[in-house]
XYZ file of C-alpha atoms in Angstrom:
716
model
C -131.632 -180.135 -103.136
C -132.931 -176.691 -104.226
C -132.291 -175.615 -107.568
C -130.237 -172.597 -108.454
C -131.305 -170.478 -111.263
C -130.220 -167.552 -113.187
C -133.115 -164.719 -114.448
C -133.087 -161.541 -116.316
C -135.889 -158.873 -115.776
C -136.647 -155.490 -117.736
C -138.884 -153.488 -115.240
C -140.804 -150.915 -117.617
C -142.532 -147.758 -116.021
C -141.537 -144.946 -113.545
C -139.001 -146.695 -112.184
C -135.927 -144.402 -112.913
C -135.381 -141.302 -110.258
C -137.817 -143.092 -107.802
C -135.027 -145.069 -105.683
C -135.652 -148.174 -107.459
C -132.258 -149.404 -108.041
C -131.560 -148.997 -104.216
C -134.772 -150.829 -103.621
C -133.656 -153.791 -105.872
C -130.119 -153.555 -104.437
C -131.325 -153.919 -100.901
C -133.960 -157.053 -101.486
C -131.474 -158.846 -103.243
C -128.956 -158.766 -100.689
C -131.625 -159.351 -98.200
C -132.547 -162.518 -99.896
C -128.877 -163.516 -100.478
C -128.881 -163.062 -104.263
C -126.455 -162.105 -106.757
C -126.386 -160.054 -109.799
C -126.841 -156.597 -110.560
C -129.356 -153.698 -111.298
C -129.121 -151.059 -114.145
C -131.002 -148.193 -115.882
C -131.228 -148.556 -118.959
C -133.520 -146.655 -121.496
C -136.396 -148.401 -121.365
C -136.775 -148.991 -117.383
C -134.655 -151.069 -115.267
C -132.709 -154.260 -116.048
C -131.787 -156.776 -113.464
C -129.589 -159.720 -113.621
C -130.120 -162.212 -110.376
C -129.017 -165.696 -109.961
C -129.489 -167.969 -106.716
C -132.341 -170.470 -105.325
C -135.097 -170.876 -107.518
C -137.401 -170.154 -104.089
C -135.516 -166.596 -103.300
C -136.108 -165.427 -106.829
C -139.558 -166.221 -106.866
C -140.032 -164.450 -103.218
C -137.977 -161.620 -105.022
C -140.086 -161.261 -108.341
C -143.187 -161.067 -106.091
C -141.648 -158.373 -103.707
C -140.918 -156.076 -106.761
C -144.366 -154.811 -106.939
C -145.750 -155.412 -103.654
C -142.822 -153.212 -101.596
C -141.516 -151.232 -104.673
C -140.963 -147.614 -103.623
C -143.752 -144.863 -103.351
C -143.009 -142.844 -106.230
C -142.498 -146.171 -108.631
C -144.991 -146.908 -111.254
C -144.584 -150.574 -112.656
C -146.416 -150.463 -116.110
C -144.764 -153.634 -117.742
C -142.289 -156.420 -116.826
C -140.572 -159.311 -118.708
C -138.515 -162.181 -117.117
C -136.584 -164.772 -119.341
C -134.079 -167.680 -118.144
C -130.369 -166.844 -119.006
C -126.913 -168.514 -118.531
C -124.872 -168.279 -115.210
C -122.488 -165.421 -115.095
C -121.595 -166.493 -111.711
C -121.889 -162.962 -110.138
C -120.058 -162.853 -106.640
C -122.136 -159.963 -105.356
C -125.040 -157.790 -105.941
C -124.515 -154.548 -107.158
C -125.660 -151.269 -109.243
C -123.986 -151.270 -112.826
C -123.520 -148.295 -114.973
C -126.518 -147.370 -116.946
C -126.818 -148.396 -120.789
C -128.588 -147.304 -123.720
C -131.023 -149.919 -125.672
C -133.149 -149.945 -128.784
C -136.285 -149.437 -126.660
C -136.454 -145.996 -125.407
C -139.688 -146.089 -123.490
C -138.391 -145.417 -120.192
C -140.795 -142.998 -118.173
C -139.452 -139.603 -116.862
C -140.061 -138.766 -113.045
C -142.185 -135.320 -112.661
C -140.734 -133.006 -110.282
C -141.560 -133.821 -106.891
C -142.455 -131.659 -103.688
C -139.620 -131.958 -100.915
C -140.665 -134.913 -98.365
C -141.084 -134.563 -94.707
C -137.705 -136.308 -93.781
C -135.754 -133.622 -95.776
C -138.048 -130.802 -94.273
C -137.222 -132.009 -90.905
C -133.415 -132.173 -91.749
C -133.556 -128.473 -93.289
C -135.293 -127.341 -90.143
C -133.018 -129.027 -87.818
C -129.836 -126.634 -86.310
C -128.086 -130.006 -85.746
C -128.203 -131.313 -89.134
C -125.737 -130.549 -91.680
C -128.270 -129.461 -94.293
C -129.751 -127.214 -92.222
C -131.510 -124.375 -94.094
C -130.030 -125.794 -97.018
C -132.601 -124.598 -99.892
C -131.634 -127.808 -102.369
C -131.894 -130.693 -100.111
C -133.187 -133.434 -101.471
C -133.141 -137.428 -101.341
C -134.342 -140.443 -103.514
C -138.189 -139.923 -102.469
C -138.199 -136.275 -103.510
C -136.904 -133.403 -105.347
C -136.643 -132.119 -108.881
C -136.640 -134.537 -111.649
C -138.043 -133.526 -115.101
C -136.821 -130.065 -114.766
C -133.277 -131.159 -114.685
C -132.985 -133.759 -116.563
C -131.481 -133.991 -120.151
C -131.809 -137.620 -121.206
C -132.460 -141.208 -120.030
C -131.296 -143.271 -118.718
C -131.672 -140.946 -115.447
C -128.028 -140.485 -114.101
C -126.101 -137.234 -112.526
C -124.259 -136.764 -115.570
C -127.377 -136.247 -117.709
C -128.756 -133.898 -115.523
C -128.016 -130.071 -114.724
C -126.546 -131.520 -111.459
C -123.439 -132.604 -113.321
C -121.584 -129.451 -113.031
C -121.790 -130.258 -109.142
C -119.321 -132.712 -107.986
C -120.538 -134.208 -104.673
C -117.754 -133.418 -101.859
C -116.681 -136.839 -99.481
C -119.530 -136.393 -97.507
C -122.418 -136.503 -99.953
C -120.625 -139.327 -102.022
C -120.630 -141.280 -98.965
C -124.107 -141.230 -98.719
C -124.382 -141.511 -102.251
C -122.706 -144.884 -102.170
C -124.053 -145.980 -98.647
C -126.771 -148.900 -99.513
C -128.250 -148.206 -96.231
C -128.507 -144.445 -96.642
C -131.367 -142.471 -97.886
C -129.304 -140.810 -100.426
C -128.109 -144.080 -101.821
C -127.913 -143.464 -105.877
C -130.134 -140.107 -105.451
C -128.690 -138.394 -108.071
C -129.603 -134.714 -107.776
C -127.557 -135.312 -103.714
C -125.925 -132.118 -102.722
C -124.999 -130.071 -99.464
C -123.943 -126.420 -98.821
C -120.247 -127.424 -99.689
C -120.570 -128.917 -103.087
C -124.211 -128.069 -104.493
C -126.118 -125.082 -105.870
C -126.353 -121.987 -103.997
C -128.567 -118.595 -103.919
C -127.658 -115.207 -104.538
C -129.464 -112.012 -104.294
C -129.508 -109.175 -106.761
C -131.046 -106.056 -107.285
C -133.076 -105.271 -110.704
C -129.702 -103.725 -112.038
C -127.774 -106.990 -111.272
C -125.866 -105.934 -108.325
C -125.230 -108.441 -106.101
C -126.831 -107.738 -102.333
C -124.020 -108.546 -99.684
C -125.614 -110.713 -97.033
C -124.793 -113.957 -95.383
C -128.299 -115.166 -95.741
C -130.224 -114.624 -99.037
C -133.269 -115.937 -97.501
C -133.627 -114.033 -94.625
C -133.129 -110.737 -96.683
C -135.647 -111.648 -99.215
C -138.383 -112.354 -96.701
C -137.159 -108.684 -95.106
C -137.553 -107.027 -98.672
C -140.943 -108.965 -98.987
C -142.051 -107.656 -95.873
C -141.099 -104.053 -96.874
C -143.561 -104.347 -99.916
C -141.085 -105.090 -102.227
C -141.414 -107.371 -105.363
C -138.921 -110.242 -105.702
C -138.458 -112.602 -108.408
C -137.763 -116.508 -107.148
C -136.188 -118.928 -109.192
C -137.791 -122.051 -108.167
C -138.270 -125.681 -109.440
C -139.810 -124.915 -112.755
C -138.705 -121.482 -113.745
C -139.291 -118.112 -111.876
C -142.067 -116.471 -109.512
C -142.850 -113.046 -108.642
C -143.301 -113.024 -105.217
C -145.058 -110.517 -102.695
C -146.578 -110.489 -99.127
C -150.199 -111.699 -99.877
C -151.443 -109.821 -96.982
C -149.811 -106.353 -98.434
C -152.509 -104.459 -100.574
C -150.245 -102.014 -101.884
C -147.840 -104.528 -102.822
C -150.058 -106.700 -104.661
C -151.590 -103.881 -106.583
C -148.250 -102.509 -107.639
C -147.390 -106.300 -108.812
C -150.626 -105.781 -111.311
C -149.665 -102.505 -112.293
C -146.222 -103.801 -113.456
C -147.346 -107.035 -114.679
C -150.157 -105.241 -116.406
C -152.759 -107.686 -115.134
C -155.479 -105.914 -113.565
C -157.648 -108.553 -112.836
C -156.671 -112.184 -113.581
C -156.584 -113.824 -110.163
C -152.940 -114.579 -108.624
C -152.007 -118.150 -106.828
C -150.565 -117.893 -103.258
C -148.415 -119.748 -101.109
C -148.966 -120.748 -97.720
C -146.585 -122.860 -94.952
C -149.472 -125.141 -94.011
C -153.183 -126.150 -94.080
C -153.983 -124.705 -91.075
C -152.719 -121.025 -92.428
C -154.688 -121.827 -95.532
C -158.025 -122.389 -93.487
C -157.591 -118.878 -92.075
C -158.697 -117.607 -95.363
C -160.026 -120.247 -97.483
C -162.554 -123.380 -97.032
C -160.786 -126.562 -97.541
C -162.676 -129.813 -97.929
C -160.837 -133.233 -97.084
C -160.560 -134.154 -101.210
C -159.308 -130.605 -101.492
C -156.707 -131.187 -98.828
C -155.854 -134.291 -100.111
C -154.501 -132.723 -103.399
C -152.883 -129.832 -101.439
C -150.636 -132.297 -99.628
C -150.223 -134.673 -102.393
C -146.478 -134.941 -104.166
C -147.609 -133.209 -107.153
C -148.333 -129.852 -104.783
C -151.092 -128.210 -107.561
C -152.680 -124.602 -106.991
C -156.070 -126.134 -106.113
C -159.019 -123.420 -106.315
C -160.621 -122.980 -103.111
C -163.464 -121.140 -102.126
C -162.981 -118.177 -100.353
C -163.849 -117.095 -96.697
C -165.634 -113.853 -96.259
C -164.376 -111.616 -95.156
C -161.362 -112.621 -96.733
C -158.118 -111.999 -94.615
C -155.621 -111.337 -97.646
C -155.530 -108.752 -100.116
C -158.647 -108.513 -101.921
C -156.391 -107.452 -105.025
C -155.360 -111.190 -105.020
C -158.525 -112.591 -106.951
C -160.880 -109.683 -107.415
C -164.648 -110.290 -108.150
C -163.884 -114.184 -107.575
C -165.483 -116.260 -104.893
C -162.444 -118.828 -105.691
C -158.581 -118.095 -104.691
C -155.901 -120.476 -105.971
C -153.766 -121.445 -103.297
C -150.661 -124.101 -103.092
C -148.399 -125.549 -100.132
C -144.688 -125.387 -100.388
C -142.955 -127.866 -102.412
C -139.499 -126.653 -102.740
C -137.408 -126.378 -99.857
C -136.685 -122.721 -100.737
C -140.613 -122.101 -100.124
C -140.270 -123.516 -96.663
C -137.301 -121.343 -95.632
C -139.075 -118.204 -96.808
C -142.610 -118.935 -95.470
C -141.442 -119.468 -91.805
C -140.456 -116.022 -91.867
C -143.875 -115.278 -90.443
C -145.971 -114.905 -93.664
C -149.827 -115.869 -93.770
C -149.313 -116.312 -97.421
C -147.021 -115.159 -100.137
C -148.274 -114.255 -103.620
C -146.464 -116.769 -106.218
C -147.344 -115.831 -109.569
C -145.467 -116.986 -113.154
C -142.508 -115.008 -113.619
C -143.251 -113.946 -117.142
C -144.304 -111.223 -119.317
C -148.159 -111.541 -120.116
C -148.452 -114.026 -122.990
C -144.887 -115.566 -122.660
C -143.229 -118.352 -121.152
C -142.489 -118.426 -117.499
C -138.840 -117.419 -117.550
C -136.474 -120.336 -116.487
C -132.616 -118.730 -116.908
C -131.299 -116.149 -114.829
C -130.463 -113.817 -117.935
C -133.966 -114.383 -119.336
C -135.317 -113.447 -116.028
C -133.550 -109.953 -115.763
C -134.209 -109.252 -119.151
C -138.080 -109.778 -119.103
C -138.901 -109.013 -115.305
C -136.566 -106.199 -114.534
C -139.409 -103.695 -115.170
C -141.430 -106.061 -112.614
C -139.393 -107.102 -109.637
C -137.340 -105.074 -107.400
C -135.050 -107.770 -106.390
C -134.101 -111.155 -107.747
C -133.300 -114.462 -105.598
C -131.440 -116.685 -108.147
C -129.769 -119.873 -107.694
C -126.906 -121.766 -110.179
C -128.785 -124.894 -110.748
C -129.984 -124.815 -114.585
C -133.731 -125.311 -115.378
C -133.763 -127.881 -118.302
C -137.361 -127.842 -118.510
C -139.108 -124.911 -117.753
C -142.919 -125.641 -116.356
C -145.590 -123.690 -114.588
C -147.334 -124.741 -111.550
C -150.367 -127.338 -112.176
C -153.801 -125.900 -111.349
C -156.866 -127.857 -110.323
C -160.753 -127.525 -109.350
C -162.948 -130.141 -107.667
C -165.877 -130.985 -109.473
C -168.174 -132.776 -107.322
C -165.877 -135.136 -105.806
C -163.343 -135.217 -108.651
C -160.464 -133.411 -109.395
C -160.144 -131.407 -112.819
C -157.219 -130.158 -114.452
C -157.085 -126.143 -115.349
C -153.563 -126.541 -116.286
C -151.689 -130.008 -116.078
C -148.077 -129.144 -115.556
C -145.373 -129.036 -112.942
C -145.559 -132.298 -110.612
C -147.501 -133.999 -113.314
C -145.293 -133.616 -116.528
C -144.326 -135.760 -118.357
C -146.098 -138.524 -116.670
C -148.008 -140.263 -119.351
C -151.719 -140.817 -119.483
C -152.403 -144.475 -119.825
C -154.174 -145.423 -122.807
C -156.577 -148.629 -123.339
C -154.817 -149.633 -126.398
C -151.580 -149.464 -128.206
C -151.425 -146.594 -130.907
C -149.286 -145.235 -133.399
C -146.449 -142.877 -132.708
C -148.376 -139.412 -133.221
C -147.833 -135.874 -132.871
C -150.672 -133.786 -131.790
C -150.145 -130.021 -132.279
C -152.462 -128.943 -130.016
C -154.411 -125.389 -130.610
C -153.170 -121.796 -130.613
C -154.692 -121.058 -127.374
C -153.267 -122.641 -123.897
C -151.309 -124.584 -126.138
C -150.374 -128.421 -125.115
C -148.653 -130.696 -127.386
C -148.953 -134.639 -126.901
C -146.849 -137.396 -128.207
C -147.975 -141.016 -128.076
C -146.102 -144.155 -128.038
C -147.611 -147.535 -127.540
C -150.360 -147.440 -124.883
C -149.161 -144.152 -123.658
C -149.862 -140.404 -124.347
C -146.953 -138.182 -122.980
C -148.770 -134.616 -122.641
C -146.081 -131.541 -122.280
C -146.552 -128.953 -119.730
C -148.519 -126.233 -120.090
C -147.245 -123.913 -123.158
C -149.484 -120.921 -123.370
C -150.668 -118.987 -126.425
C -148.642 -119.662 -129.194
C -149.471 -116.346 -131.326
C -146.502 -114.908 -129.233
C -143.307 -115.664 -130.846
C -141.433 -116.537 -127.563
C -144.243 -119.127 -126.473
C -144.231 -120.610 -130.044
C -140.520 -121.145 -129.774
C -140.911 -122.858 -126.462
C -143.240 -125.093 -128.356
C -141.063 -126.113 -130.924
C -138.204 -126.463 -128.223
C -140.640 -128.813 -126.289
C -141.400 -130.681 -129.275
C -138.038 -131.532 -130.144
C -137.132 -132.256 -126.421
C -139.849 -134.805 -126.103
C -139.189 -136.619 -129.123
C -135.655 -136.760 -127.942
C -136.204 -137.932 -124.525
C -139.107 -140.717 -125.536
C -137.619 -141.314 -128.831
C -140.583 -140.723 -130.866
C -140.533 -140.499 -134.580
C -144.043 -139.528 -135.630
C -146.065 -141.572 -138.329
C -148.970 -139.246 -137.988
C -149.316 -135.807 -137.290
C -152.680 -134.207 -136.191
C -153.590 -130.416 -135.886
C -156.685 -128.506 -135.404
C -159.183 -127.825 -138.605
C -158.911 -124.366 -138.357
C -156.557 -123.410 -141.472
C -155.067 -120.029 -140.056
C -153.735 -121.511 -136.839
C -150.131 -121.051 -136.442
C -150.368 -124.976 -135.167
C -151.796 -125.991 -138.182
C -149.516 -124.532 -140.407
C -146.420 -125.990 -138.604
C -148.147 -129.305 -139.068
C -148.888 -128.511 -142.600
C -144.979 -127.779 -143.040
C -144.013 -130.490 -140.861
C -145.458 -133.054 -143.122
C -144.663 -131.757 -146.110
C -140.719 -131.850 -144.773
C -141.239 -135.435 -143.791
C -143.274 -137.242 -146.655
C -143.537 -140.328 -145.084
C -145.889 -138.714 -142.219
C -149.716 -138.581 -142.540
C -151.219 -135.553 -141.694
C -154.768 -135.340 -140.159
C -156.839 -132.199 -138.935
C -159.219 -132.743 -136.423
C -162.191 -130.587 -135.485
C -161.636 -128.861 -132.239
C -164.818 -130.026 -130.457
C -164.627 -133.705 -131.692
C -160.818 -133.414 -130.092
C -162.237 -132.542 -126.879
C -164.691 -135.523 -126.332
C -161.831 -137.856 -128.240
C -159.879 -136.686 -125.300
C -162.335 -137.238 -122.638
C -162.869 -140.597 -123.639
C -159.165 -141.740 -123.999
C -158.597 -140.244 -120.453
C -161.316 -142.598 -119.157
C -160.403 -145.755 -121.505
C -164.022 -145.522 -123.271
C -164.172 -146.942 -126.713
C -167.262 -145.430 -127.533
C -169.658 -144.486 -128.946
C -170.826 -141.715 -126.676
C -172.810 -138.644 -126.374
C -170.235 -135.657 -126.148
C -171.364 -132.426 -124.920
C -168.498 -129.972 -125.425
C -168.956 -126.623 -124.355
C -166.158 -123.782 -124.743
C -165.526 -120.407 -126.378
C -164.477 -121.148 -129.683
C -163.531 -123.854 -132.238
C -163.503 -124.076 -136.309
C -166.368 -125.929 -137.628
C -166.929 -128.241 -140.488
C -169.427 -125.299 -141.950
C -166.649 -122.980 -141.439
C -168.440 -121.061 -138.269
C -167.562 -120.675 -134.947
C -168.564 -123.590 -132.528
C -168.659 -123.872 -128.825
C -171.839 -125.299 -127.752
C -171.934 -129.010 -129.276
C -173.751 -131.788 -128.541
C -172.248 -134.791 -130.558
C -172.024 -138.406 -130.942
C -168.417 -139.869 -130.877
C -167.256 -142.972 -131.809
C -163.233 -143.434 -132.385
C -162.086 -141.287 -135.312
C -165.680 -140.409 -136.207
C -168.092 -137.756 -135.053
C -171.897 -136.819 -136.044
C -173.161 -133.330 -134.864
C -176.571 -133.933 -133.246
C -177.346 -130.542 -131.494
C -176.223 -126.981 -131.133
C -176.866 -123.893 -129.778
C -178.553 -121.668 -132.313
C -176.216 -119.676 -134.483
C -176.046 -115.527 -133.814
C -173.690 -113.169 -135.304
C -170.553 -112.301 -133.516
C -170.062 -108.592 -134.304
C -166.560 -107.459 -134.207
C -165.174 -111.099 -134.154
C -162.216 -111.534 -131.796
C -163.375 -108.017 -130.549
C -166.597 -109.468 -129.066
C -164.407 -112.064 -126.956
C -162.623 -108.954 -125.669
C -165.755 -106.824 -124.951
C -169.013 -109.050 -123.904
C -171.094 -106.183 -124.054
C -171.357 -107.293 -127.890
C -172.545 -110.370 -127.361
C -175.114 -108.916 -124.986
C -176.598 -106.537 -127.720
C -176.048 -109.424 -130.175
C -178.263 -111.604 -128.109
C -180.637 -108.387 -127.253
C -181.189 -107.808 -131.069
C -181.591 -111.554 -132.072
C -184.436 -111.717 -129.581
C -186.237 -108.401 -129.455
C -185.017 -106.640 -132.913
C -185.063 -103.116 -132.330
C -187.412 -102.916 -129.586
C -184.503 -103.513 -127.049
C -183.503 -99.808 -127.398
C -186.507 -98.960 -125.517
C -185.597 -101.282 -122.425
C -184.816 -99.340 -119.030
C -181.920 -102.179 -117.872
C -178.838 -100.857 -116.138
C -176.929 -102.628 -118.985
C -178.005 -100.570 -122.041
C -177.784 -97.213 -119.875
C -174.025 -97.750 -119.454
C -173.175 -98.154 -123.184
C -172.895 -95.420 -125.858
C -175.697 -95.428 -127.864
C -173.926 -94.824 -131.005
C -171.842 -97.750 -130.329
C -174.744 -100.019 -130.112
C -176.156 -98.660 -133.592
C -172.733 -99.128 -135.180
C -172.897 -102.633 -133.897
C -176.382 -103.409 -135.039
C -175.705 -101.922 -138.752
C -172.381 -104.601 -138.453
C -174.877 -107.677 -137.852
C -177.499 -106.286 -140.390
C -175.033 -106.329 -143.058
C -172.994 -109.068 -141.745
C -169.822 -107.060 -141.802
C -166.981 -108.773 -139.401
C -169.920 -110.825 -137.793
C -169.319 -114.342 -137.955
C -171.715 -116.821 -136.937
C -171.076 -118.553 -133.644
C -172.680 -121.551 -131.690
C -170.399 -120.849 -128.624
C -171.617 -121.497 -125.410
C -168.734 -119.382 -123.697
C -170.170 -116.293 -125.759
C -173.743 -117.136 -124.256
C -172.027 -116.668 -120.675
C -170.421 -113.567 -121.653
C -173.801 -112.007 -122.952
C -175.608 -113.197 -119.876
C -173.007 -111.423 -117.710
C -173.055 -108.308 -119.979
C -177.002 -107.748 -120.020
C -176.932 -108.817 -116.296
C -174.565 -105.909 -115.386
C -171.704 -108.174 -114.528
C -169.140 -107.299 -116.985
C -168.839 -105.414 -120.062
C -165.321 -105.998 -120.710
C -162.456 -108.395 -119.879
C -159.233 -108.407 -119.270
C -158.582 -112.138 -119.263
C -159.713 -115.301 -120.797
C -163.333 -116.197 -119.318
C -163.561 -113.376 -116.700
C -167.133 -112.736 -117.598
C -168.203 -115.956 -116.810
C -166.248 -116.568 -114.037
C -167.669 -113.475 -112.099
C -171.039 -114.812 -113.261
C -170.597 -118.035 -111.200
C -169.065 -116.123 -108.571
C -172.559 -114.019 -108.030
C -174.546 -117.186 -108.502
C -174.307 -118.409 -105.027
C -177.946 -117.816 -104.140
C -179.893 -121.033 -103.726
C -182.764 -121.077 -106.361
C -184.425 -123.980 -108.099
C -186.129 -122.093 -111.002
C -185.373 -122.285 -114.491
C -185.826 -120.133 -117.755
C -187.674 -121.309 -120.978
C -185.702 -122.599 -123.882
C -186.870 -124.066 -127.126
C -185.350 -127.371 -128.911
C -186.730 -127.625 -132.665
C -187.172 -131.039 -134.632
C -184.616 -130.585 -137.343
C -182.211 -133.606 -137.433
C -179.320 -131.308 -136.226
C -181.331 -129.865 -133.131
C -181.041 -126.150 -132.500
C -181.244 -124.885 -129.169
C -182.897 -121.464 -128.932
C -182.530 -119.633 -125.981
C -184.400 -116.649 -126.765
C -187.155 -117.170 -124.456
C -184.444 -117.223 -121.548
C -183.150 -113.973 -122.914
C -186.446 -112.908 -122.691
C -187.193 -113.712 -119.085
C -183.815 -112.448 -118.276
C -184.909 -108.895 -119.256
C -188.095 -109.231 -117.503
C -186.263 -110.305 -114.098
C -183.903 -107.426 -114.761
C -186.718 -105.226 -115.110
C -188.391 -106.496 -111.746
C -185.194 -105.258 -109.891
C -184.527 -109.160 -109.333
C -181.054 -109.835 -107.687
C -178.351 -110.564 -110.095
C -177.272 -113.506 -108.077
C -180.965 -115.225 -108.557
C -180.403 -114.529 -112.562
C -177.155 -115.992 -112.702
C -178.627 -118.997 -110.598
C -181.553 -119.564 -112.562
C -179.424 -119.508 -116.047
C -177.178 -122.198 -114.760
C -180.112 -123.857 -113.569
C -181.494 -123.660 -117.019
C -178.522 -125.033 -119.011
C -178.129 -127.882 -116.535
C -181.736 -129.043 -117.521
C -181.290 -128.100 -121.509
C -178.275 -130.073 -121.816
C -179.988 -132.970 -119.810
C -182.983 -132.713 -122.121
C -180.890 -132.963 -125.434
C -179.031 -135.855 -123.848
C -182.191 -137.715 -123.130
C -183.759 -136.768 -126.527
C -180.211 -138.189 -128.173
C -180.490 -141.319 -126.183
C -183.947 -141.988 -127.317
C -182.780 -141.926 -130.879
C -179.622 -143.738 -130.499
C -179.628 -145.821 -127.626
C -176.760 -144.276 -126.271
C -176.524 -143.996 -122.148
C -172.950 -142.462 -121.530
C -172.022 -138.801 -121.708
C -168.745 -137.597 -121.968
C -168.394 -133.660 -120.778
C -165.479 -131.680 -121.997
C -164.328 -128.095 -122.863
C -163.747 -124.735 -120.712
C -167.096 -124.244 -120.014
C -167.414 -127.094 -117.464
C -164.241 -125.755 -115.443
């Protein structure tokens, strides 16, 4: 006679908002088991009763057949007393003490919903908020966990009888789909002009498409915030958007209906296509096809263009109106967070957009589009945001509850709990008051959502960063919290190690534009040995004055002059290279006086500033309008195949100083010979690769280490 047993299972991981409860309901009924399933703060709770063999099959089939969006990270099972359930049901959610549930990121619309939306016979034909258990908004609409409709911004929309019947039908794809809605009961679109006047139209999407075709700029409310959209083929419209947004050169992202559309203007490799078509739908940086069939003003001076496929129903409806591509750039004033609320959009964007396509579903958590770039065969994040957040990075070991405040530029905060690191969406430069406020809101939301009470707060070593000042204030107000300042480049390598589950020690190569060093100088061309909470600096670019400090970042010609003076002394004034001919001699002499007198010329070992200097000396870019512009344009012209190198010198000091003056001398010689800029750029890149390989080889001989971690913006 077969034994009947009762079990209680707790399933942890990404099991809310993925159709997990309906899956468990159907699996239990298929095996004739009784009990219930419910969402709890830590995941999913299952009470199950039945034959021992059937329950064993049930437990085996959960990980084997769980929904594609689900991610089970942990589970526990225990014997319990019989409760004599009469059936299997989905029970009301409850809150437990262990609030470790993982919140699903926003997911792109699935093929089934696209098919229904484009089917004239379907009840949701052309409905721009269609979704199911396999797709749609999640993080952007959630207020708290457990994940239920009344804890989302969909709570204001009461389901109609048809939607409710779908929601309660275990055979339906929308069985317990929390954002379920239709034209009768769900969110709606409305089109306005910039003065908040409603545009009377029966079809706001069609009217928006007509406006875009006529060259107008439209602010469109999406999943994580507003986009500013124009027709990507309309050169005048793209240039007008640049003018109004005060964004002269920084590339815009574009969105196309299909991979076939994208291949008309960009080169798409299989690995890139896989990311473009993924559930996350990031912006992927692709090499342009030449001639470029979209407006050249989209990514001027750049061999890459950022492209994404539609991820919201509204995007499909717009793009099917015969657009090759739409520019879809963040709807914000430069330096501020993306606008998420309608009133905020009118206030911030009315000087930019001519019209506003708005919906009445509230965005709880704003987030920009994610951006990735392939390095060899691996995707690297330039921005990890919508589609990925708040899914955690899984760590190798459990760690204390930590709040990491990030830096002041391109800020992202991180909260840790157990073996998970919850990174926030892209926040931005927190020197801007609105962005700093957004950062504080994000910390508060994420602490609440994951019930994290920091034991440790970490921040950048720079004493004047706003993030550092916040951390000091936070620690002073919470005296049981330990405050830990962390050197910027140590953090770079530690993050790389954590993401790759490496304990160390490793040789760490950290290359970027700026980071406060332990000696008070500006670091950025660093080779370290890193192990857990310790690091040792073993090599760096030779220090050079950075005349004008922050001004040298905005004006690469300053670093060009600094490197020429550092290499040749006053002799460089006589060189006939185009770079020097374009700069006022009085400015150059003033700069030399600043360097000589050590006035506002802090020392730096920054690799980013070396890129700026070479870009300036080569005649590519003297001033920039966005971060990294000079380096990106240098990369863009460096496509000419060439294996030659420039000279460099490594000294024998305990901490190796990398002297690039031999390289600067040879670059000047090449310029005087009339060598193509593209060849100079390629030789420069070749030299850096060889130089770093030599340094790592030298350190390997000293330390015996053979594993290298690479991190920092220069690698992107």
